[in-house]
mmCIF file of C-alpha atoms in Angstrom:
data_model
loop_
_atom_site.group_PDB
_atom_site.id
_atom_site.type_symbol
_atom_site.label_atom_id
_atom_site.label_comp_id
_atom_site.label_asym_id
_atom_site.label_seq_id
_atom_site.Cartn_x
_atom_site.Cartn_y
_atom_site.Cartn_z
ATOM 1 C CA MET A 775 -10.302 -56.517 -55.930
ATOM 2 C CA MET A 776 -8.892 -60.000 -55.549
ATOM 3 C CA ASP A 777 -9.403 -60.765 -59.217
ATOM 4 C CA THR A 778 -7.645 -57.594 -60.203
ATOM 5 C CA VAL A 779 -4.647 -58.354 -57.701
ATOM 6 C CA GLN A 780 -4.473 -61.818 -59.327
ATOM 7 C CA ALA A 781 -4.551 -60.434 -62.907
ATOM 8 C CA ILE A 782 -1.818 -57.871 -62.229
ATOM 9 C CA ALA A 783 0.404 -60.407 -60.447
ATOM 10 C CA LEU A 784 0.099 -62.874 -63.451
ATOM 11 C CA ALA A 785 0.787 -59.960 -65.771
ATOM 12 C CA PHE A 786 4.106 -59.206 -64.127
ATOM 13 C CA ASP A 787 4.996 -62.931 -63.496
ATOM 14 C CA TYR A 788 4.437 -64.133 -67.134
ATOM 15 C CA SER A 789 6.085 -61.148 -68.862
ATOM 16 C CA ALA A 790 9.885 -60.633 -68.782
ATOM 17 C CA LYS A 791 9.538 -56.980 -69.820
ATOM 18 C CA ARG A 792 7.042 -56.176 -67.094
ATOM 19 C CA LEU A 793 8.986 -58.085 -64.410
ATOM 20 C CA LEU A 794 12.184 -56.159 -65.378
ATOM 21 C CA SER A 795 10.269 -52.894 -64.917
ATOM 22 C CA PHE A 796 8.946 -54.043 -61.639
ATOM 23 C CA LYS A 797 12.475 -55.060 -60.367
ATOM 24 C CA GLU A 798 13.943 -51.766 -61.501
ATOM 25 C CA ASN A 799 11.342 -49.751 -59.743
ATOM 26 C CA LEU A 800 11.724 -51.917 -56.620
ATOM 27 C CA GLU A 801 15.424 -51.434 -56.504
ATOM 28 C CA ALA A 802 14.907 -47.621 -56.609
ATOM 29 C CA ASN A 803 12.519 -47.693 -53.748
ATOM 30 C CA ALA A 804 14.485 -48.806 -50.553
ATOM 31 C CA GLN A 805 11.516 -48.716 -48.226
ATOM 32 C CA VAL A 806 9.334 -51.000 -50.279
ATOM 33 C CA LYS A 807 12.170 -53.299 -50.832
ATOM 34 C CA GLU A 808 12.691 -53.618 -47.150
ATOM 35 C CA GLU A 809 8.907 -54.371 -46.673
ATOM 36 C CA MET A 810 9.162 -56.959 -49.425
ATOM 37 C CA VAL A 811 11.529 -59.126 -47.401
ATOM 38 C CA ARG A 812 13.833 -60.175 -50.170
ATOM 39 C CA ARG A 813 10.946 -60.809 -52.707
ATOM 40 C CA GLN A 814 11.512 -59.728 -56.200
ATOM 41 C CA LYS A 815 8.018 -60.108 -57.591
ATOM 42 C CA LEU A 816 4.329 -60.159 -56.670
ATOM 43 C CA LYS A 817 2.879 -63.348 -55.177
ATOM 44 C CA THR A 818 -0.021 -64.867 -56.973
ATOM 45 C CA LEU A 819 -3.005 -65.955 -54.930
ATOM 46 C CA PHE A 820 -4.751 -69.376 -55.044
ATOM 47 C CA GLU A 821 -8.523 -69.742 -55.296
ATOM 48 C CA THR A 822 -8.837 -72.323 -52.527
ATOM 49 C CA ARG A 823 -6.067 -71.317 -50.098
ATOM 50 C CA TRP A 824 -7.062 -68.301 -48.000
ATOM 51 C CA ALA A 825 -3.769 -68.271 -46.132
ATOM 52 C CA SER A 826 -1.997 -67.523 -49.507
ATOM 53 C CA ARG A 827 -4.556 -64.957 -50.264
ATOM 54 C CA SER A 828 -3.586 -62.979 -47.109
ATOM 55 C CA ASP A 829 0.051 -63.262 -47.948
ATOM 56 C CA SER A 830 -0.559 -62.181 -51.661
ATOM 57 C CA LEU A 831 -2.603 -59.146 -50.602
ATOM 58 C CA ASN A 832 0.109 -58.221 -48.079
ATOM 59 C CA THR A 833 2.848 -58.387 -50.699
ATOM 60 C CA PHE A 834 0.647 -56.384 -53.160
ATOM 61 C CA LEU A 835 -0.059 -53.651 -50.572
ATOM 62 C CA SER A 836 3.588 -53.449 -49.530
ATOM 63 C CA ALA A 837 4.646 -53.009 -53.231
ATOM 64 C CA TYR A 838 1.642 -50.892 -54.142
ATOM 65 C CA ASN A 839 3.761 -47.759 -55.039
ATOM 66 C CA VAL A 840 6.136 -49.872 -57.018
ATOM 67 C CA VAL A 841 3.231 -51.423 -58.965
ATOM 68 C CA VAL A 842 1.854 -48.038 -59.796
ATOM 69 C CA ASP A 843 5.260 -46.621 -60.936
ATOM 70 C CA SER A 844 5.850 -49.818 -62.981
ATOM 71 C CA LEU A 845 2.517 -49.537 -64.776
ATOM 72 C CA GLU A 846 3.118 -45.878 -65.575
ATOM 73 C CA ASP A 847 6.560 -46.785 -67.024
ATOM 74 C CA LEU A 848 5.065 -49.608 -69.099
ATOM 75 C CA GLU A 849 2.305 -47.413 -70.452
ATOM 76 C CA GLN A 850 4.781 -44.772 -71.557
ATOM 77 C CA GLN A 851 6.700 -47.686 -73.394
ATOM 78 C CA GLY A 852 3.682 -48.728 -75.274
ATOM 79 C CA ASP A 853 2.245 -51.430 -73.230
ATOM 80 C CA SER A 854 -1.494 -51.387 -74.267
ATOM 81 C CA LYS A 855 -2.695 -53.376 -71.061
ATOM 82 C CA ALA A 856 -0.778 -51.234 -68.600
ATOM 83 C CA ARG A 857 -3.174 -48.334 -68.886
ATOM 84 C CA GLY A 858 -6.045 -50.656 -68.067
ATOM 85 C CA TYR A 859 -4.366 -52.184 -65.011
ATOM 86 C CA ALA A 860 -3.411 -48.723 -63.737
ATOM 87 C CA CYS A 861 -7.015 -47.580 -63.911
ATOM 88 C CA SER A 862 -8.376 -50.652 -62.079
ATOM 89 C CA ILE A 863 -6.290 -50.565 -58.970
ATOM 90 C CA ASP A 864 -8.342 -47.784 -57.184
ATOM 91 C CA PHE A 865 -9.262 -50.106 -54.489
ATOM 92 C CA ILE A 866 -6.889 -49.034 -51.734
ATOM 93 C CA VAL A 867 -9.429 -49.018 -48.952
ATOM 94 C CA SER A 868 -10.661 -52.426 -49.831
ATOM 95 C CA LEU A 869 -7.143 -53.726 -50.188
ATOM 96 C CA VAL A 870 -6.039 -52.502 -46.721
ATOM 97 C CA VAL A 871 -9.273 -53.764 -45.035
ATOM 98 C CA VAL A 872 -9.291 -57.191 -46.634
ATOM 99 C CA GLN A 873 -5.597 -57.803 -45.879
ATOM 100 C CA SER A 874 -5.822 -56.845 -42.262
ATOM 101 C CA THR A 875 -9.078 -58.725 -41.808
ATOM 102 C CA LEU A 876 -7.758 -61.987 -43.339
ATOM 103 C CA GLN A 877 -4.650 -61.874 -41.280
ATOM 104 C CA PRO A 878 -6.198 -63.459 -38.081
ATOM 105 C CA LEU A 879 -7.471 -66.373 -40.338
ATOM 106 C CA VAL A 880 -3.974 -67.384 -41.386
ATOM 107 C CA PRO A 881 -3.054 -69.487 -38.382
ATOM 108 C CA LEU A 882 -6.581 -70.972 -38.304
ATOM 109 C CA SER A 883 -6.411 -71.800 -41.898
ATOM 110 C CA ALA A 884 -3.059 -73.611 -41.447
ATOM 111 C CA MET A 885 -4.545 -75.516 -38.449
ATOM 112 C CA LEU A 886 -7.529 -76.726 -40.375
ATOM 113 C CA GLN A 887 -5.259 -78.193 -43.195
ATOM 114 C CA ASN A 888 -3.486 -80.488 -40.794
ATOM 115 C CA LYS A 889 -4.321 -84.178 -41.475
ATOM 116 C CA GLU A 890 -4.435 -84.971 -37.740
ATOM 117 C CA ILE A 891 -6.421 -82.001 -36.606
ATOM 118 C CA ASP A 892 -8.059 -81.817 -33.197
ATOM 119 C CA LEU A 893 -11.617 -81.071 -34.046
ATOM 120 C CA ILE A 894 -12.497 -79.695 -30.612
ATOM 121 C CA GLU A 895 -9.349 -77.419 -30.616
ATOM 122 C CA ALA A 896 -10.245 -76.250 -34.035
ATOM 123 C CA VAL A 897 -13.747 -75.037 -32.836
ATOM 124 C CA ALA A 898 -12.248 -73.453 -29.797
ATOM 125 C CA GLU A 899 -9.706 -71.607 -31.887
ATOM 126 C CA ASN A 900 -12.414 -70.721 -34.464
ATOM 127 C CA LYS A 901 -14.443 -69.043 -31.583
ATOM 128 C CA VAL A 902 -11.409 -66.985 -30.705
ATOM 129 C CA VAL A 903 -11.063 -65.612 -34.182
ATOM 130 C CA ILE A 904 -14.790 -64.933 -34.394
ATOM 131 C CA GLU A 905 -14.562 -63.019 -31.082
ATOM 132 C CA GLN A 906 -11.582 -61.092 -32.398
ATOM 133 C CA LEU A 907 -13.527 -60.120 -35.537
ATOM 134 C CA ARG A 908 -16.532 -58.990 -33.512
ATOM 135 C CA ARG A 909 -14.347 -56.795 -31.246
ATOM 136 C CA ASN A 910 -12.648 -55.214 -34.099
ATOM 137 C CA ARG A 911 -15.900 -54.709 -35.895
ATOM 138 C CA ASN A 912 -17.525 -52.968 -32.870
ATOM 139 C CA GLU A 913 -14.393 -50.859 -32.014
ATOM 140 C CA ASP A 914 -14.360 -47.535 -33.715
ATOM 141 C CA GLY A 915 -10.732 -47.028 -33.127
ATOM 142 C CA HIS A 916 -9.869 -50.185 -35.186
ATOM 143 C CA TRP A 917 -11.666 -48.868 -38.179
ATOM 144 C CA ASP A 918 -10.085 -45.444 -37.792
ATOM 145 C CA ASP A 919 -6.671 -47.078 -37.884
ATOM 146 C CA LEU A 920 -7.417 -49.013 -40.989
ATOM 147 C CA PHE A 921 -8.846 -45.999 -42.767
ATOM 148 C CA HIS A 922 -5.904 -43.799 -41.739
ATOM 149 C CA LYS A 923 -3.545 -46.591 -43.213
ATOM 150 C CA ALA A 924 -5.552 -46.460 -46.480
ATOM 151 C CA THR A 925 -5.313 -42.740 -46.478
ATOM 152 C CA VAL A 926 -1.536 -42.863 -46.038
ATOM 153 C CA VAL A 927 -1.189 -45.328 -48.936
ATOM 154 C CA ALA A 928 -3.426 -43.265 -51.172
ATOM 155 C CA ALA A 929 -1.436 -40.180 -50.390
ATOM 156 C CA SER A 930 1.780 -41.923 -51.471
ATOM 157 C CA VAL A 931 0.410 -42.169 -55.025
ATOM 158 C CA ASN A 932 -1.280 -38.773 -54.950
ATOM 159 C CA GLU A 933 -4.855 -40.058 -54.345
ATOM 160 C CA VAL A 934 -7.449 -39.437 -51.586
ATOM 161 C CA PRO A 935 -10.424 -41.730 -50.543
ATOM 162 C CA VAL A 936 -13.647 -40.504 -51.874
ATOM 163 C CA ILE A 937 -17.318 -41.391 -51.788
ATOM 164 C CA PRO A 938 -18.285 -43.014 -55.205
ATOM 165 C CA ARG A 939 -20.835 -41.179 -57.214
ATOM 166 C CA GLY A 940 -24.424 -42.178 -56.408
ATOM 167 C CA VAL A 941 -27.884 -41.128 -57.088
ATOM 168 C CA ALA A 942 -31.097 -41.033 -55.073
ATOM 169 C CA ARG A 943 -32.569 -44.081 -56.616
ATOM 170 C CA GLN A 944 -29.451 -46.252 -57.074
ATOM 171 C CA VAL A 945 -30.294 -50.046 -57.246
ATOM 172 C CA ASN A 946 -27.180 -51.497 -58.872
ATOM 173 C CA ARG A 947 -24.435 -50.126 -56.521
ATOM 174 C CA VAL A 948 -24.057 -49.617 -52.855
ATOM 175 C CA ASN A 949 -25.763 -46.429 -51.946
ATOM 176 C CA VAL A 950 -25.546 -46.254 -48.126
ATOM 177 C CA PRO A 951 -25.949 -42.750 -46.514
ATOM 178 C CA ALA A 952 -22.666 -41.319 -45.353
ATOM 179 C CA VAL A 953 -21.340 -37.859 -44.491
ATOM 180 C CA ASN A 954 -17.708 -38.644 -45.181
ATOM 181 C CA PRO A 955 -15.498 -41.290 -47.039
ATOM 182 C CA SER A 956 -14.704 -42.982 -43.817
ATOM 183 C CA GLN A 957 -18.218 -43.584 -42.848
ATOM 184 C CA TYR A 958 -19.207 -44.640 -46.316
ATOM 185 C CA TRP A 959 -16.482 -47.341 -46.688
ATOM 186 C CA LYS A 960 -17.226 -48.546 -43.154
ATOM 187 C CA ARG A 961 -20.902 -49.062 -43.944
ATOM 188 C CA ALA A 962 -20.646 -50.123 -47.620
ATOM 189 C CA MET A 963 -17.663 -52.480 -47.414
ATOM 190 C CA TYR A 964 -16.088 -53.146 -44.028
ATOM 191 C CA LEU A 965 -19.196 -54.122 -41.953
ATOM 192 C CA PRO A 966 -20.657 -56.404 -44.606
ATOM 193 C CA PHE A 967 -17.388 -58.078 -45.181
ATOM 194 C CA VAL A 968 -16.706 -58.816 -41.547
ATOM 195 C CA ASP A 969 -20.252 -59.977 -40.936
ATOM 196 C CA HIS A 970 -19.904 -62.371 -43.927
ATOM 197 C CA LEU A 971 -16.696 -63.851 -42.447
ATOM 198 C CA ILE A 972 -18.292 -64.351 -39.072
ATOM 199 C CA GLN A 973 -21.378 -65.931 -40.523
ATOM 200 C CA GLU A 974 -19.266 -68.430 -42.579
ATOM 201 C CA LEU A 975 -16.954 -69.336 -39.704
ATOM 202 C CA THR A 976 -20.022 -69.945 -37.475
ATOM 203 C CA SER A 977 -21.871 -72.062 -40.082
ATOM 204 C CA ARG A 978 -18.967 -74.191 -41.016
ATOM 205 C CA LEU A 979 -17.401 -74.927 -37.617
ATOM 206 C CA VAL A 980 -19.256 -73.700 -34.630
ATOM 207 C CA LYS A 981 -22.571 -75.101 -35.943
ATOM 208 C CA ASN A 982 -21.152 -78.667 -35.817
ATOM 209 C CA GLU A 983 -19.590 -78.342 -32.496
ATOM 210 C CA ASP A 984 -21.786 -80.879 -30.808
ATOM 211 C CA ARG A 985 -21.051 -83.450 -33.376
ATOM 212 C CA PHE A 986 -17.337 -82.870 -33.066
ATOM 213 C CA ALA A 987 -17.658 -83.783 -29.331
ATOM 214 C CA ALA A 988 -17.665 -87.372 -30.400
ATOM 215 C CA GLN A 989 -13.857 -87.055 -30.600
ATOM 216 C CA THR A 990 -13.777 -87.298 -26.764
ATOM 217 C CA LEU A 991 -14.649 -91.068 -27.261
ATOM 218 C CA ILE A 992 -11.083 -91.657 -28.477
ATOM 219 C CA PRO A 993 -9.181 -93.457 -25.590
ATOM 220 C CA GLN A 994 -6.678 -90.670 -25.177
ATOM 221 C CA ASN A 995 -9.372 -87.980 -24.826
ATOM 222 C CA LEU A 996 -11.709 -89.938 -22.473
ATOM 223 C CA HIS A 997 -10.442 -87.957 -19.422
ATOM 224 C CA VAL A 998 -12.104 -84.790 -20.957
ATOM 225 C CA LEU A 999 -15.530 -86.530 -21.573
ATOM 226 C CA THR A 1000 -18.038 -85.002 -19.215
ATOM 227 C CA ASN A 1001 -21.703 -85.931 -18.766
ATOM 228 C CA ASP A 1002 -22.730 -82.677 -20.598
ATOM 229 C CA MET A 1003 -20.655 -83.774 -23.677
ATOM 230 C CA LEU A 1004 -22.078 -87.247 -23.498
ATOM 231 C CA ASN A 1005 -25.550 -85.845 -23.629
ATOM 232 C CA LYS A 1006 -24.689 -83.611 -26.614
ATOM 233 C CA ILE A 1007 -23.215 -86.648 -28.387
ATOM 234 C CA PHE A 1008 -26.305 -88.718 -27.774
ATOM 235 C CA THR A 1009 -28.655 -85.875 -29.010
ATOM 236 C CA CYS A 1010 -26.713 -85.353 -32.120
ATOM 237 C CA TYR A 1011 -26.293 -89.014 -33.049
ATOM 238 C CA HIS A 1012 -29.645 -90.248 -31.574
ATOM 239 C CA ASP A 1013 -31.151 -91.050 -35.068
ATOM 240 C CA ASP A 1014 -28.299 -93.249 -36.074
ATOM 241 C CA LEU A 1015 -27.665 -95.068 -32.763
ATOM 242 C CA THR A 1016 -29.088 -98.387 -31.413
ATOM 243 C CA ALA A 1017 -29.416 -97.078 -28.044
ATOM 244 C CA THR A 1018 -32.912 -95.710 -27.344
ATOM 245 C CA THR A 1019 -32.136 -93.838 -24.144
ATOM 246 C CA VAL A 1020 -29.119 -91.747 -22.935
ATOM 247 C CA VAL A 1021 -28.905 -94.122 -19.925
ATOM 248 C CA GLU A 1022 -28.243 -97.075 -22.178
ATOM 249 C CA PHE A 1023 -25.613 -95.035 -24.190
ATOM 250 C CA GLN A 1024 -23.986 -93.921 -20.905
ATOM 251 C CA GLU A 1025 -23.607 -97.533 -19.671
ATOM 252 C CA GLU A 1026 -21.837 -98.436 -22.982
ATOM 253 C CA VAL A 1027 -19.503 -95.432 -22.540
ATOM 254 C CA ASP A 1028 -18.701 -96.431 -19.000
ATOM 255 C CA ARG A 1029 -17.769 -99.945 -20.163
ATOM 256 C CA TRP A 1030 -15.672 -98.322 -22.898
ATOM 257 C CA ARG A 1031 -13.969 -96.213 -20.274
ATOM 258 C CA ILE A 1032 -13.347 -99.073 -17.866
ATOM 259 C CA LYS A 1033 -11.903 -101.107 -20.892
ATOM 260 C CA TRP A 1034 -9.123 -98.500 -21.487
ATOM 261 C CA ASP A 1035 -8.514 -97.900 -17.784
ATOM 262 C CA MET A 1036 -7.662 -101.595 -17.494
ATOM 263 C CA ALA A 1037 -5.216 -101.415 -20.430
ATOM 264 C CA ARG A 1038 -1.892 -102.889 -19.539
ATOM 265 C CA ASP A 1039 0.127 -99.939 -20.813
ATOM 266 C CA PRO A 1040 -1.949 -96.742 -20.171
ATOM 267 C CA THR A 1041 0.506 -94.666 -22.010
ATOM 268 C CA CYS A 1042 -0.225 -96.362 -25.318
ATOM 269 C CA LYS A 1043 -3.865 -95.321 -25.528
ATOM 270 C CA LEU A 1044 -4.892 -94.673 -29.072
ATOM 271 C CA ALA A 1045 -4.860 -91.024 -30.125
ATOM 272 C CA SER A 1046 -6.211 -91.106 -33.652
ATOM 273 C CA LEU A 1047 -9.718 -91.640 -34.823
ATOM 274 C CA SER A 1048 -8.783 -94.148 -37.521
ATOM 275 C CA GLU A 1049 -6.809 -96.323 -35.129
ATOM 276 C CA THR A 1050 -9.656 -96.327 -32.513
ATOM 277 C CA LEU A 1051 -12.192 -97.294 -35.026
ATOM 278 C CA ALA A 1052 -10.084 -100.259 -36.261
ATOM 279 C CA VAL A 1053 -10.018 -101.855 -32.769
ATOM 280 C CA THR A 1054 -13.667 -101.007 -31.857
ATOM 281 C CA ASN A 1055 -15.741 -104.095 -31.695
ATOM 282 C CA PHE A 1056 -19.258 -103.393 -33.157
ATOM 283 C CA ASN A 1057 -20.948 -106.281 -31.343
ATOM 284 C CA LEU A 1058 -19.713 -104.984 -27.891
ATOM 285 C CA TYR A 1059 -19.722 -101.224 -28.468
ATOM 286 C CA PRO A 1060 -22.242 -100.597 -31.396
ATOM 287 C CA ASN A 1061 -23.111 -97.033 -30.431
ATOM 288 C CA ILE A 1062 -19.545 -95.921 -30.040
ATOM 289 C CA PHE A 1063 -18.614 -97.589 -33.347
ATOM 290 C CA ILE A 1064 -21.427 -95.655 -35.091
ATOM 291 C CA CYS A 1065 -20.487 -92.387 -33.560
ATOM 292 C CA LEU A 1066 -16.745 -92.842 -34.613
ATOM 293 C CA SER A 1067 -17.744 -94.059 -38.133
ATOM 294 C CA ILE A 1068 -19.858 -90.933 -38.660
ATOM 295 C CA LEU A 1069 -17.252 -88.645 -37.251
ATOM 296 C CA ILE A 1070 -14.474 -89.962 -39.458
ATOM 297 C CA THR A 1071 -16.520 -89.079 -42.485
ATOM 298 C CA MET A 1072 -16.901 -85.469 -41.458
ATOM 299 C CA PRO A 1073 -13.787 -83.569 -42.503
ATOM 300 C CA VAL A 1074 -13.515 -80.135 -40.901
ATOM 301 C CA ALA A 1075 -11.928 -78.912 -44.148
ATOM 302 C CA THR A 1076 -11.425 -79.811 -47.766
ATOM 303 C CA ALA A 1077 -7.652 -79.605 -47.647
ATOM 304 C CA THR A 1078 -7.374 -83.496 -47.989
ATOM 305 C CA ALA A 1079 -9.577 -83.549 -51.068
ATOM 306 C CA GLU A 1080 -7.739 -80.661 -52.592
ATOM 307 C CA ARG A 1081 -4.359 -82.468 -52.067
ATOM 308 C CA SER A 1082 -5.922 -85.401 -53.961
ATOM 309 C CA PHE A 1083 -6.723 -83.263 -56.966
ATOM 310 C CA SER A 1084 -3.227 -81.695 -56.981
ATOM 311 C CA LEU A 1085 -1.822 -85.223 -56.884
ATOM 312 C CA MET A 1086 -4.065 -86.302 -59.862
ATOM 313 C CA ARG A 1087 -2.510 -83.596 -61.912
ATOM 314 C CA ARG A 1088 0.988 -84.779 -61.400
ATOM 315 C CA VAL A 1089 0.114 -88.549 -61.784
ATOM 316 C CA LYS A 1090 -2.413 -88.428 -64.753
ATOM 317 C CA THR A 1091 -0.490 -86.243 -67.306
ATOM 318 C CA HIS A 1092 -1.112 -85.792 -70.962
ATOM 319 C CA VAL A 1093 1.191 -88.651 -71.650
ATOM 320 C CA ARG A 1094 -0.710 -90.954 -69.323
ATOM 321 C CA SER A 1095 -4.175 -90.075 -70.647
ATOM 322 C CA THR A 1096 -5.041 -93.679 -71.419
ATOM 323 C CA MET A 1097 -4.180 -94.880 -67.887
ATOM 324 C CA LEU A 1098 -6.662 -97.359 -66.364
ATOM 325 C CA SER A 1099 -8.460 -96.617 -63.090
ATOM 326 C CA GLN A 1100 -6.649 -99.492 -61.219
ATOM 327 C CA THR A 1101 -3.231 -98.230 -62.263
ATOM 328 C CA PHE A 1102 -4.172 -94.620 -61.373
ATOM 329 C CA LYS A 1103 -5.433 -95.709 -57.924
ATOM 330 C CA SER A 1104 -2.265 -97.662 -57.167
ATOM 331 C CA LEU A 1105 0.150 -94.804 -58.221
ATOM 332 C CA SER A 1106 -2.028 -92.235 -56.231
ATOM 333 C CA ALA A 1107 -1.838 -94.414 -53.105
ATOM 334 C CA THR A 1108 1.929 -94.702 -53.522
ATOM 335 C CA ARG A 1109 2.331 -90.970 -53.776
ATOM 336 C CA LEU A 1110 0.044 -90.273 -50.750
#
């Protein structure tokens, strides 16, 4: 479904004739034009930015009628690919469900892309999103609303949701038992999709929650460091620490806490991980130094690395293909 949405968005975006047909049909449909919020074309989606995917699917869903009308007009005008695109957009139920399910992930995705993200807060917000997905999954009324919305969209283009053709010994397609289209799409598409999202969110963030607790060692966060968190930190980092017992580690943390309590200006306590690591004396606080060193190498998201790749495209162009590594490194550091 997402690949087809991307293909159709690019087809309209890179063809003046198709884009003109889309704009003409958009002007003729006042309701869709209002839902598009001053947009004149479809929004392409990015492979790595899930926030943009939700926005792209929302735009495509709002302009679904216009897309269908435009493809029909282009087919009558002799566009050879319009017929193929028109036959491939029979995924209304999937479109509605995925767009609605990804919507709660947009604020979380934006939060995870922040360079100075709070790891503990990110895990807490991730748990909220997971709980929201679970409640929606187990609530029949939520699915009924989604399926009703898909039915309304299908009716606007003279279609009705149906159960795909299946056989008794089907092995290559989803062949779940169902008595009606609503039950089929819920079992075949909605439940597996939501379960996959919950599993991914849990394995990527919640699973590393104890390791992220080392963020409480930052001076500005010491007031939230409890004995329970301290035990979790020691358990997670035990293999790399010089302390052999939790009591030894706790004594070092107590000295670390007193050090910052005796600071001349308590309001100037360090708030970032990199700044704290720079002033931590390894000889005096070896275990804290190790914890912070490991934590700083554990990015919660890949946004920073993807920004580097995007920057590389702008710095090392075809004209600069023979650029040496040192020059490229210097220019990249300047841009960042």
